[in-house]
C-alpha cells in the first residue's frame, strides 16, 4: 500500500471512529441509553487516540478526544467542583498494566523506581463500580452539596435527590463515638448505583404493574439520580459506595495520607466503602486473573478494577495527563455483552397461550459459550427499544441467566432492517391472537392449540405438578408423535396401550412397567396437586391449596362462581375469573370427566367406599378382650356393616363376639345356643380378612 493510500485509510478510519464515538456519547450522556458497552466504547476511543497521537493533522475539531463527556441536563443548577473530577485511563490486560507502571517510572524519585524487577510502590485495588460519579460536600460535618460529575469542572446540583439516599450520611461522623472527626470541609467522591438484587426486584415489580423496565442497573441509577422530584428518587433503591477524597480543608491533618488509610477513614466516618486490598505490583496479576475468572457474587455490578498508587503524595506528584491522573489506572473486565446480528424473531407459544418472541442470532461467543438464541422479553419491549430484524444488537448474559437482547445498535443500520410486528395469528394454529387490557402479552386463546396442549401435557406430568417419573419432555414428545396421547387425560389411559408402548423405540418391558406404575400412582395425588397441574393461569400449588380448602372436590370447584371464589382470602379477582373461566370451557369439563373415568382421584380424601350391609338385621353382643380391635372399634365395624350391638344376650342375639377373659355373657350364649365368634370370625363375616398380625382365621373358638 502506498503511503498516500495508507494515510487516506487512516483519515477514513479516524472519521468513522469520530462519528461512531460522537453518536455513542450522545446515547450515553443525553439519552442515558447507550447502545455499546463501555468496554467497546473505550476500545474505539483508544484506537482514535492512537491514530491522533501518530497523526496530529487528523485531529478534527469535532473529535471526541477534544472534549470531555458532559451529562449536564436542564432542570438542575450547575455547580463548580472544587477540583476537577478526573477520569481514568484504561488497561485491558496485564501487559497494559505493566506498560503503565513503566510509563510512570521515569517520573518517580530514585528510591521508588523499579529495580531488578522489584517495585517499591504499594497499590490499592478497588472495585470499579458500574454506576455514576457523585461528589459530596460536607461543611462542618453536614451534607451541604451533592453533585454529578457533569463536565468534570461543573456538575448538576442534585443535593435534594442525594439527601434521599440511605447510604449517604447527612452528617459525619455518623457515629459521634466512632473516635474520628470530620475536617471543616470534606469533599468525597463516590459512585451511585443500584444493587443487583434491588434492580431485579424493581424490574419485577414494574413488569407486574405493566410499567417499563430498565435495561440495566446503571441506567436505572442514572434515571433515579436525575429525577426532578426527589420523592421519585427516594422511591428508587439507590446506594452509594465512596472511594476517594476530592478536596478537604484539613489544616488539622485529620485526613490520612494513603489511599488505603483514606478508605478506612471514610468507612469510620459512616460512608459505605467496599473492602480494599493493598498489593505489590507482582501480586496484581494474580488478583486480575482471579477477578476475570470469577462469577461475580458481589452485590453490585463492576466493570473492572481500579488500581491506585497508595501513597497520596506520590499519587499527586505523578500529576495528570489529559483528564486522567497518572497515579491510577482502570483495569476493564472483558465485557459480558457482545454485538451480533439479529437474524430473525421466532414466536414461541407457551402453556397458557402466551406468545413470546425469541431472537435467532448470528452465533457469537459470549462469556464462554456460543450463543445463537436470546430472549426478547415481549413485543412492547421490542417496540420501545425499536429493535428490528436484521439489526446489529447488543446481547448480554449475566450470571448464568439466559442471554437477552439489550437493544439495537441504531447507528449500524443499513436500511434493510425490518420492523418486528406482534403476531396477528397464533404461529401454530393460526387462531387470531388476543391481548388482555393492561397486559403486555399476546396469546393464543385456542385451548386445543397443539402447541398449548403439548406444553400443558409437559407441565401436567412435570415435577412441579403430578410428578410422573419417566415422563420427561422427550418421552411426552415421543408419545404425542406416536399418537398415544393427545391431551393430559390420555396419560392415564396408557395402561390400555401397553402393546403400543412396547413397540416404541427404546421402550422395554421394564421401562413400560415402571412408567405405568408411575402413572397409576399419580391417580391418587392430593387434590391441590391435581388442581395445580391443570395449568390454570395464576394457580400454582399454594393457590390450589386455598381453593381446595374451600372446595374440597373437583366438582365443587368446577361449579363455583367467580364471585364466590373471590371471597377466599388470598385469592383476587383475576385468579377467581381464571378458575371459573377454565372450568366453563367444554374442553376442560371434558378433560375432568375423562380424568374421572380413568380413575383419577378428584376429591380431597378417598371417598368412603360403599360398605355392603352384610350384617343388616343382626344383633351382636361383645365380651372379653379382642386381640386387635378395641371394643369401640369392633362395635363401629359391626355398625358400619349394618349390624346392631346390644349389651345383653338373648334368644334374639345373632352372635356373641368373645375375646380373652369373657364374662357371663359367653356362658349365657352357650346356654341359649347363640353362635360365638372370635375376632377373626367377625372379620371373616364382614369380609375384611384379618388385621395385620392376626392369627389365621378359625371359624369359631368353641
Ligand atoms: S477513582 C481520579 N475509583 O470509574 C480518580 N473511580 O473511568 C478517578 N469508578 O468516573 C476515579 N469505581 O465514576 C475511582 N473505585 C473507584 C471507582 C471509580 C468506579 C468510576 C468513576 C470514574 C470512572 C473512571
XYZ file of C-alpha atoms and ligand atoms in Angstrom:
726
model
C 0.000 0.000 0.000
C 1.337 3.422 -0.909
C 1.884 5.959 1.854
C -0.778 8.122 0.296
C -3.488 5.475 0.320
C -2.460 4.429 3.813
C -2.935 7.995 5.006
C -6.259 8.035 3.223
C -7.360 4.871 5.026
C -6.281 6.253 8.371
C -8.158 9.504 7.731
C -11.222 7.481 6.828
C -10.879 5.319 9.873
C -10.498 8.375 12.109
C -13.644 9.897 10.611
C -15.510 6.632 11.157
C -14.358 6.465 14.750
C -15.321 10.110 15.383
C -18.808 9.566 14.004
C -19.326 6.369 15.977
C -17.940 7.813 19.221
C -19.923 11.036 18.989
C -23.082 9.030 18.493
C -22.273 6.826 21.480
C -21.510 9.867 23.627
C -24.931 11.269 22.776
C -26.674 7.949 23.534
C -24.859 7.689 26.820
C -24.903 11.213 28.152
C -28.045 12.699 26.679
C -30.343 9.744 26.261
C -28.959 7.687 29.151
C -29.408 4.777 26.799
C -26.067 3.540 25.488
C -26.005 1.052 22.646
C -22.450 -0.153 23.071
C -20.745 -1.369 26.180
C -18.265 0.835 27.997
C -15.673 -1.702 27.020
C -16.394 -1.321 23.319
C -16.556 2.456 23.684
C -13.157 2.567 25.366
C -11.644 0.419 22.634
C -12.891 2.764 19.913
C -11.676 5.769 21.879
C -8.248 4.232 22.391
C -7.961 3.468 18.701
C -8.815 7.059 17.793
C -6.393 8.434 20.383
C -3.625 6.227 18.970
C -4.258 7.445 15.398
C -4.346 11.091 16.506
C -1.157 10.728 18.533
C 0.671 9.452 15.416
C -1.033 11.907 13.076
C -1.856 15.184 14.836
C -3.055 16.550 11.472
C -6.009 14.147 11.740
C -7.301 15.710 14.966
C -10.604 17.245 13.819
C -12.453 19.939 15.776
C -15.339 17.544 16.390
C -13.091 14.764 17.627
C -14.411 13.292 20.865
C -10.850 13.342 22.168
C -11.131 17.129 22.233
C -13.910 17.306 24.734
C -14.946 15.598 27.898
C -18.285 13.873 28.053
C -20.916 16.001 29.691
C -24.063 14.846 31.393
C -25.347 18.323 32.189
C -29.101 18.357 31.845
C -31.577 21.171 32.076
C -33.505 21.422 35.282
C -30.666 21.346 37.792
C -28.477 24.218 38.896
C -24.844 23.948 37.822
C -22.133 23.840 40.453
C -18.392 24.172 40.004
C -16.341 21.345 41.505
C -13.578 22.366 43.942
C -11.105 20.305 41.920
C -11.518 18.665 38.511
C -13.415 15.392 38.766
C -11.000 13.287 36.814
C -11.445 10.125 34.854
C -9.186 7.095 34.466
C -7.146 5.649 31.665
C -7.852 2.028 30.861
C -5.918 -1.197 30.795
C -7.319 -4.336 29.207
C -4.679 -6.869 30.205
C -1.614 -7.390 32.371
C 0.665 -6.012 29.651
C -1.194 -2.700 29.703
C -0.701 -2.508 33.467
C 2.999 -3.221 33.182
C 3.257 -0.576 30.452
C 1.546 1.924 32.775
C 3.990 1.127 35.561
C 6.920 1.593 33.180
C 5.478 4.929 31.968
C 5.276 6.401 35.449
C 8.647 5.029 36.471
C 10.612 7.915 34.940
C 8.563 10.429 36.937
C 9.292 8.769 40.276
C 12.177 9.644 42.629
C 15.020 7.126 42.527
C 14.066 5.280 45.666
C 10.655 4.444 44.165
C 11.846 3.326 40.755
C 11.650 -0.279 39.578
C 14.845 -2.053 40.495
C 15.749 -5.611 39.376
C 12.092 -6.255 38.667
C 11.137 -5.225 42.211
C 8.665 -2.401 42.750
C 8.909 -0.297 45.918
C 5.369 1.096 45.437
C 2.217 -0.226 47.061
C -1.146 -0.045 45.313
C -4.765 -0.281 46.331
C -7.103 -2.416 44.294
C -10.731 -1.359 44.397
C -13.837 -2.482 42.601
C -14.659 -0.294 39.628
C -18.295 0.305 40.462
C -20.509 0.489 37.412
C -22.621 3.469 38.396
C -22.411 7.255 38.266
C -19.931 9.521 39.955
C -21.368 11.567 42.776
C -19.462 14.337 44.547
C -20.495 15.011 48.137
C -19.502 18.127 50.061
C -19.665 18.190 53.875
C -19.359 21.518 55.648
C -18.838 21.355 59.406
C -19.879 17.715 59.145
C -23.149 18.439 57.332
C -24.031 17.306 53.834
C -24.338 20.615 52.005
C -23.978 19.624 48.371
C -24.375 16.594 46.164
C -23.333 16.989 42.537
C -22.984 14.832 39.441
C -19.689 14.750 37.597
C -21.006 16.765 34.676
C -18.169 18.089 32.565
C -15.660 17.299 35.302
C -15.390 21.034 36.033
C -19.095 21.779 36.516
C -21.797 19.346 37.567
C -25.538 19.261 38.285
C -26.661 20.114 41.791
C -28.652 17.046 42.840
C -28.455 17.691 46.585
C -32.148 17.128 47.196
C -32.003 13.781 45.468
C -28.786 12.778 47.183
C -30.363 13.512 50.550
C -32.837 10.672 49.911
C -30.100 8.061 49.543
C -29.803 5.972 52.691
C -26.150 5.036 52.298
C -25.099 8.705 52.097
C -24.628 10.209 55.578
C -26.402 13.524 56.186
C -23.909 14.272 58.940
C -20.400 12.929 59.562
C -19.219 11.203 61.597
C -22.444 9.253 61.652
C -21.440 7.793 64.976
C -20.193 10.611 67.287
C -18.465 7.957 69.396
C -16.538 6.484 66.469
C -13.387 8.296 67.558
C -12.916 10.144 64.247
C -13.509 13.750 63.363
C -14.503 15.351 60.092
C -12.420 18.298 58.868
C -14.266 21.648 58.489
C -14.844 20.839 54.819
C -14.572 17.475 53.130
C -15.396 16.640 49.522
C -15.886 12.915 48.930
C -16.254 11.048 45.676
C -18.424 8.008 45.312
C -20.459 6.010 42.882
C -24.257 5.960 42.921
C -25.611 2.594 41.831
C -28.439 0.126 42.211
C -27.589 -3.179 43.864
C -28.218 -6.246 41.710
C -30.983 -7.616 43.948
C -32.768 -4.283 44.139
C -32.569 -3.970 40.358
C -34.139 -7.393 39.785
C -36.831 -6.727 42.325
C -37.672 -3.303 40.974
C -37.952 -4.621 37.423
C -40.165 -7.487 38.556
C -42.478 -5.022 40.252
C -42.509 -2.784 37.197
C -43.297 -5.745 34.992
C -46.109 -6.872 37.279
C -47.536 -3.355 37.179
C -47.214 -3.227 33.398
C -44.624 -0.448 33.696
C -41.460 -0.197 31.615
C -38.405 -1.999 32.958
C -34.773 -0.857 32.954
C -32.260 -2.466 30.666
C -29.516 -2.368 33.270
C -28.789 -1.197 36.791
C -26.611 1.661 35.607
C -29.381 3.212 33.526
C -31.727 2.842 36.424
C -29.271 4.595 38.776
C -28.784 7.389 36.281
C -32.538 7.826 35.882
C -33.040 7.807 39.637
C -30.425 10.484 40.310
C -31.793 12.832 37.662
C -35.349 12.948 38.854
C -36.674 16.455 39.178
C -38.896 15.241 42.004
C -36.775 13.912 44.910
C -39.706 11.769 46.029
C -39.265 9.699 42.887
C -35.557 9.327 43.681
C -36.450 8.291 47.217
C -38.644 5.508 45.833
C -35.713 4.088 43.831
C -33.270 1.931 45.767
C -30.082 3.957 45.189
C -26.904 3.003 47.016
C -23.626 4.934 47.068
C -20.162 3.495 47.625
C -17.432 6.031 48.349
C -13.830 5.662 47.210
C -12.000 8.930 47.335
C -11.287 12.303 48.885
C -11.504 15.054 46.247
C -10.679 18.002 48.473
C -10.533 18.981 52.151
C -9.866 21.958 54.427
C -7.595 19.932 56.569
C -5.153 22.114 58.417
C -5.545 19.778 61.388
C -4.157 16.896 59.303
C -7.099 14.632 60.024
C -7.342 13.027 56.587
C -4.864 10.129 56.217
C -2.193 10.369 53.511
C -2.552 6.950 51.962
C -5.457 5.797 49.790
C -5.969 2.677 51.930
C -5.935 4.887 55.036
C -8.468 7.242 53.478
C -10.823 4.420 52.643
C -10.684 3.212 56.236
C -11.238 6.776 57.394
C -14.261 7.240 55.118
C -15.681 3.987 56.437
C -15.175 5.182 60.021
C -16.999 8.424 59.207
C -20.016 6.371 58.162
C -19.687 6.089 54.389
C -20.322 2.840 52.580
C -16.877 1.639 51.478
C -16.101 -1.731 49.976
C -13.150 -3.824 51.083
C -9.820 -2.731 49.704
C -6.629 -4.623 49.078
C -3.167 -3.153 49.247
C -0.864 -5.053 46.920
C 2.530 -5.006 45.319
C 2.690 -4.870 41.538
C 3.780 -8.535 41.310
C 0.574 -9.524 43.021
C -1.719 -7.539 40.762
C -1.725 -10.135 38.022
C -2.965 -12.825 40.362
C -5.742 -10.542 41.551
C -6.722 -9.743 37.986
C -6.706 -13.402 36.986
C -8.906 -14.100 39.971
C -11.401 -11.370 39.191
C -11.533 -12.203 35.486
C -12.468 -15.809 36.065
C -14.914 -15.002 38.767
C -18.708 -15.431 38.607
C -19.119 -12.203 40.478
C -21.036 -12.709 43.657
C -20.604 -9.052 44.560
C -23.889 -7.342 45.407
C -23.188 -4.651 42.784
C -22.115 -4.607 39.149
C -18.481 -3.853 38.426
C -16.874 -3.237 35.065
C -13.352 -3.753 36.295
C -10.858 -2.884 38.996
C -9.176 0.389 39.830
C -5.506 0.283 40.725
C -4.162 3.324 42.546
C -0.758 4.269 43.879
C -1.392 4.045 47.626
C 0.826 6.940 48.741
C -1.246 10.106 48.178
C 1.788 12.400 47.919
C 3.329 10.203 45.224
C -0.058 9.925 43.509
C -0.431 13.714 43.359
C 3.154 14.287 42.311
C 2.641 11.989 39.336
C 0.181 14.571 38.014
C -2.440 14.401 35.343
C -2.375 13.629 31.647
C -5.408 14.975 29.808
C -8.183 14.266 32.281
C -6.650 11.124 33.762
C -4.436 11.037 36.850
C -1.201 9.184 36.136
C -1.250 7.532 39.523
C -4.261 5.309 38.819
C -5.492 3.015 36.093
C -8.711 1.154 35.450
C -8.427 -2.481 34.535
C -11.510 -3.201 32.445
C -13.025 -6.661 32.658
C -13.886 -8.303 29.377
C -17.493 -7.439 28.809
C -20.327 -9.875 29.187
C -22.006 -8.086 26.319
C -21.398 -8.583 22.624
C -22.759 -7.199 19.426
C -24.169 -9.573 16.819
C -26.798 -9.710 14.113
C -30.434 -10.391 14.872
C -31.311 -12.782 12.057
C -34.964 -13.401 12.805
C -37.564 -13.481 15.526
C -39.213 -16.758 16.410
C -42.636 -16.872 18.067
C -42.998 -19.442 20.840
C -46.374 -20.470 22.214
C -46.389 -21.343 25.901
C -48.727 -23.396 28.069
C -51.068 -20.507 28.779
C -51.002 -19.492 25.124
C -48.661 -16.532 25.674
C -46.621 -15.920 22.553
C -43.068 -14.887 23.378
C -40.589 -13.541 20.859
C -37.189 -15.172 20.792
C -34.177 -13.822 18.905
C -32.301 -16.013 16.433
C -28.790 -14.604 16.378
C -25.727 -14.942 14.262
C -23.782 -17.267 16.595
C -21.458 -15.322 18.836
C -19.108 -16.212 21.672
C -20.246 -14.742 24.968
C -18.804 -15.471 28.412
C -17.555 -18.868 27.443
C -20.419 -20.194 25.309
C -21.641 -19.822 21.761
C -24.960 -18.048 21.806
C -27.451 -18.231 18.952
C -30.721 -17.571 20.797
C -31.680 -14.802 23.168
C -34.788 -13.611 24.945
C -36.642 -10.611 23.616
C -38.942 -10.205 26.659
C -42.141 -9.095 24.872
C -43.414 -7.146 21.878
C -43.858 -3.871 23.796
C -40.223 -4.053 24.743
C -39.263 -4.595 21.092
C -41.271 -1.547 20.055
C -39.959 0.599 22.887
C -36.352 -0.214 22.042
C -37.079 -0.139 18.304
C -35.422 -3.471 17.663
C -35.649 -4.552 14.023
C -34.964 -7.828 12.245
C -31.525 -7.577 10.665
C -30.286 -5.105 13.301
C -26.937 -5.363 14.963
C -27.960 -5.891 18.565
C -26.245 -5.923 21.934
C -26.642 -9.251 23.666
C -25.967 -9.567 27.363
C -25.581 -12.547 29.575
C -25.256 -12.004 33.265
C -24.648 -14.549 35.973
C -25.590 -17.643 34.010
C -29.042 -16.404 33.059
C -30.457 -16.818 29.559
C -28.878 -14.249 27.256
C -31.124 -11.354 26.346
C -31.166 -8.640 23.721
C -30.339 -5.313 25.366
C -31.089 -3.156 22.357
C -30.136 -2.315 18.789
C -27.008 -0.518 17.626
C -29.081 2.043 15.762
C -26.005 3.659 14.243
C -25.167 0.432 12.413
C -28.380 0.359 10.344
C -28.151 -0.197 6.603
C -31.794 0.494 5.817
C -32.671 -3.113 5.086
C -33.833 -3.828 8.651
C -37.455 -4.828 9.061
C -39.745 -3.754 11.886
C -40.899 -6.610 14.128
C -44.670 -6.795 14.429
C -46.561 -8.708 17.079
C -48.251 -11.740 15.522
C -51.867 -11.350 14.396
C -52.413 -15.118 14.465
C -51.035 -17.969 16.508
C -47.947 -19.268 14.667
C -49.034 -22.853 15.389
C -52.825 -22.996 14.955
C -53.485 -19.663 13.176
C -56.163 -18.590 15.668
C -56.301 -14.771 15.895
C -54.311 -13.680 18.937
C -55.794 -11.882 21.936
C -54.343 -9.274 24.245
C -55.926 -8.541 27.609
C -56.232 -4.989 28.773
C -53.297 -3.879 30.857
C -51.194 -6.912 29.901
C -48.139 -6.910 27.694
C -48.601 -10.454 26.402
C -50.320 -11.538 23.218
C -51.735 -15.003 23.469
C -53.403 -17.756 21.520
C -56.851 -18.289 23.037
C -57.359 -21.711 21.426
C -57.349 -24.308 24.199
C -56.872 -27.035 21.629
C -53.861 -25.311 20.034
C -51.342 -28.138 19.539
C -48.543 -26.036 20.999
C -50.575 -25.238 24.108
C -51.734 -28.833 24.517
C -48.193 -30.063 24.203
C -46.877 -27.594 26.806
C -49.839 -28.450 29.043
C -49.100 -32.148 28.984
C -45.462 -31.442 29.722
C -46.475 -29.333 32.672
C -49.196 -31.737 33.853
C -46.713 -34.585 34.311
C -43.767 -32.442 35.454
C -42.156 -32.442 38.883
C -43.983 -29.222 39.777
C -47.345 -30.854 39.040
C -48.249 -34.587 39.109
C -44.606 -35.614 39.127
C -44.880 -38.702 36.940
C -41.442 -40.187 36.826
C -40.273 -41.309 33.404
C -42.423 -38.788 31.541
C -39.931 -36.109 30.622
C -40.220 -33.659 27.745
C -38.669 -36.107 25.261
C -40.953 -39.004 26.154
C -44.017 -36.744 26.031
C -42.961 -35.745 22.519
C -42.475 -39.392 21.570
C -45.936 -40.328 22.874
C -47.511 -37.394 21.063
C -45.740 -38.299 17.833
C -46.893 -41.898 18.136
C -50.448 -40.710 18.709
C -50.643 -42.466 22.085
C -51.666 -39.287 23.883
C -53.476 -36.207 22.725
C -54.154 -34.448 25.999
C -53.493 -34.672 29.712
C -56.191 -37.282 30.446
C -54.734 -39.639 27.847
C -51.738 -40.095 30.114
C -53.980 -42.190 32.378
C -55.074 -44.452 29.544
C -51.544 -45.561 28.737
C -52.068 -48.868 30.560
C -54.589 -49.819 27.867
C -51.974 -49.174 25.225
C -49.229 -51.295 26.670
C -48.582 -53.145 23.406
C -48.160 -49.917 21.520
C -45.856 -48.582 24.222
C -43.712 -51.692 23.981
C -43.421 -51.133 20.254
C -41.911 -47.660 20.736
C -38.240 -47.002 20.240
C -36.353 -47.529 23.455
C -39.278 -48.924 25.436
C -38.595 -52.311 27.035
C -40.754 -54.316 29.459
C -39.101 -52.717 32.464
C -39.388 -49.148 31.244
C -43.037 -49.636 30.326
C -43.930 -51.247 33.617
C -42.110 -48.505 35.560
C -43.904 -45.858 33.560
C -47.288 -47.485 34.042
C -46.843 -47.809 37.789
C -45.751 -44.160 37.990
C -48.915 -43.222 36.080
C -51.025 -45.396 38.377
C -49.521 -43.773 41.461
C -50.270 -40.313 40.067
C -54.005 -41.105 40.122
C -54.120 -40.522 43.860
C -52.082 -37.334 44.180
C -53.536 -34.871 46.721
C -56.251 -32.718 45.189
C -54.261 -29.438 45.403
C -51.516 -31.019 43.284
C -54.046 -32.095 40.682
C -55.683 -28.661 40.608
C -52.284 -27.014 40.207
C -51.414 -29.482 37.432
C -54.373 -28.292 35.344
C -52.318 -25.243 34.440
C -54.970 -22.628 35.191
C -53.400 -19.176 34.846
C -52.094 -17.992 38.199
C -52.926 -21.231 40.018
C -49.855 -22.851 41.486
C -49.815 -25.238 44.391
C -50.347 -22.668 47.139
C -53.355 -21.083 45.413
C -54.646 -24.610 44.736
C -54.396 -25.303 48.492
C -56.549 -22.250 49.185
C -59.096 -23.281 46.563
C -59.399 -26.887 47.694
C -59.560 -25.782 51.320
C -62.946 -24.269 50.490
C -63.933 -26.595 47.640
C -62.594 -29.998 48.674
C -63.730 -31.743 45.493
C -63.126 -31.028 41.818
C -66.864 -30.943 41.116
C -67.457 -28.348 43.813
C -64.631 -26.206 42.460
C -65.915 -26.605 38.902
C -69.348 -25.418 39.983
C -68.090 -22.418 41.957
C -68.812 -18.925 40.671
C -66.025 -16.407 40.220
C -67.602 -14.078 42.768
C -67.630 -16.852 45.365
C -64.055 -17.880 44.651
C -63.021 -14.255 45.027
C -64.197 -14.250 48.641
C -61.477 -16.748 49.588
C -58.789 -14.804 51.470
C -55.644 -14.624 49.361
C -57.432 -15.012 46.034
C -58.014 -11.975 43.867
C -60.476 -11.340 41.044
C -58.017 -12.279 38.286
C -57.411 -15.740 39.628
C -61.102 -16.193 40.515
C -62.050 -15.427 36.922
C -59.298 -17.594 35.541
C -60.562 -20.550 37.601
C -64.229 -20.096 36.728
C -63.307 -19.456 33.104
C -61.215 -22.583 32.949
C -63.997 -24.816 34.201
C -66.507 -23.134 31.893
C -64.649 -24.326 28.791
C -66.184 -27.521 27.365
C -62.735 -28.880 26.540
C -61.762 -28.628 30.188
C -65.013 -30.098 31.514
C -64.466 -32.998 29.172
C -60.922 -33.325 30.461
C -62.160 -33.606 34.045
C -64.708 -36.247 33.029
C -62.030 -38.271 31.323
C -59.785 -38.000 34.369
C -62.682 -39.288 36.453
C -63.303 -42.158 34.034
C -59.621 -43.074 34.214
C -59.916 -43.411 37.981
C -58.069 -40.248 38.982
C -58.957 -39.114 42.492
C -60.916 -35.875 42.230
C -61.685 -35.189 45.886
C -59.743 -34.199 48.942
C -59.806 -37.684 50.508
C -60.636 -41.050 49.005
C -64.414 -41.244 49.268
C -65.527 -43.837 51.839
C -66.158 -46.980 49.825
C -69.769 -48.135 49.801
C -69.902 -50.626 52.637
C -72.001 -53.668 51.966
C -74.590 -54.025 54.730
C -73.888 -57.711 55.251
C -74.894 -57.590 58.933
C -78.234 -55.883 58.353
C -80.846 -57.177 60.790
C -78.327 -58.881 63.050
C -77.607 -58.112 66.700
C -74.234 -58.647 68.350
C -73.012 -58.817 71.914
C -69.324 -58.196 72.667
C -67.498 -59.790 75.591
C -63.870 -60.103 76.683
C -60.773 -58.504 75.113
C -60.216 -58.998 71.376
C -56.620 -59.418 70.169
C -56.579 -56.339 67.888
C -59.822 -54.463 67.885
C -60.908 -52.375 70.824
C -64.472 -52.820 71.899
C -65.402 -49.490 70.289
C -63.662 -50.385 67.018
C -65.423 -53.715 66.879
C -68.770 -52.006 67.535
C -68.066 -49.457 64.807
C -67.149 -52.223 62.387
C -70.411 -54.058 63.084
C -72.482 -50.918 62.761
C -70.732 -49.862 59.553
C -71.876 -53.155 58.074
C -75.468 -52.634 59.187
C -75.443 -54.680 62.391
C -76.500 -53.644 65.878
C -74.593 -54.059 69.117
C -76.504 -54.672 72.345
C -75.411 -55.179 75.945
C -77.145 -58.413 76.854
C -77.520 -61.823 75.305
C -80.975 -63.056 74.462
C -82.555 -65.555 72.166
C -82.648 -62.844 69.518
C -78.912 -62.251 69.663
C -77.377 -63.274 66.339
C -73.770 -63.623 67.537
C -71.709 -63.169 70.647
C -68.168 -61.971 69.836
C -65.852 -63.218 72.564
C -62.257 -62.400 73.362
C -59.951 -63.221 76.243
C -61.436 -63.334 79.740
C -65.028 -63.366 78.626
C -67.675 -62.763 81.260
C -71.003 -64.393 81.929
C -72.238 -63.391 78.506
C -70.327 -66.228 76.924
C -71.945 -68.750 79.240
C -75.355 -67.260 78.504
C -74.733 -67.552 74.763
C -73.732 -71.174 75.101
C -76.787 -71.758 77.234
C -79.126 -70.209 74.655
C -77.315 -71.776 71.709
C -76.252 -68.393 70.337
C -73.251 -68.805 67.973
C -69.946 -67.442 69.309
C -67.261 -65.755 67.147
C -63.721 -64.704 67.894
C -62.257 -61.556 66.302
C -61.137 -63.366 63.156
C -64.587 -64.857 62.829
C -66.137 -61.408 62.964
C -63.736 -60.114 60.337
C -64.453 -63.072 58.099
C -68.131 -62.376 58.454
C -67.756 -58.793 57.256
C -65.317 -59.876 54.562
C -62.378 -57.799 55.751
C -59.896 -60.531 56.464
C -57.619 -60.445 59.430
C -55.967 -57.266 60.617
C -52.198 -57.163 60.304
C -50.529 -59.713 62.534
C -53.713 -61.556 63.371
C -53.581 -65.335 63.795
C -55.069 -67.420 60.985
C -58.824 -67.297 60.963
C -60.645 -70.078 62.748
C -64.351 -70.409 62.269
C -65.147 -70.421 65.941
C -63.362 -70.684 69.224
C -65.760 -73.039 70.831
S -11.138 6.751 41.006
C -9.210 10.356 39.653
N -12.204 4.597 41.959
O -14.827 4.980 37.077
C -9.760 9.129 40.159
N -13.220 5.617 40.091
O -13.470 5.504 34.406
C -10.821 8.664 39.260
N -15.220 4.473 39.322
O -15.664 8.275 36.542
C -11.804 7.900 39.915
N -15.211 2.892 40.828
O -17.069 7.067 38.214
C -12.272 5.540 41.027
N -13.045 2.657 42.925
C -13.119 3.638 42.011
C -14.147 3.666 41.052
C -14.150 4.684 40.102
C -15.843 3.375 39.794
C -15.674 5.222 38.144
C -15.725 6.698 38.334
C -14.965 7.263 37.170
C -14.788 6.117 36.268
C -13.466 6.208 35.586
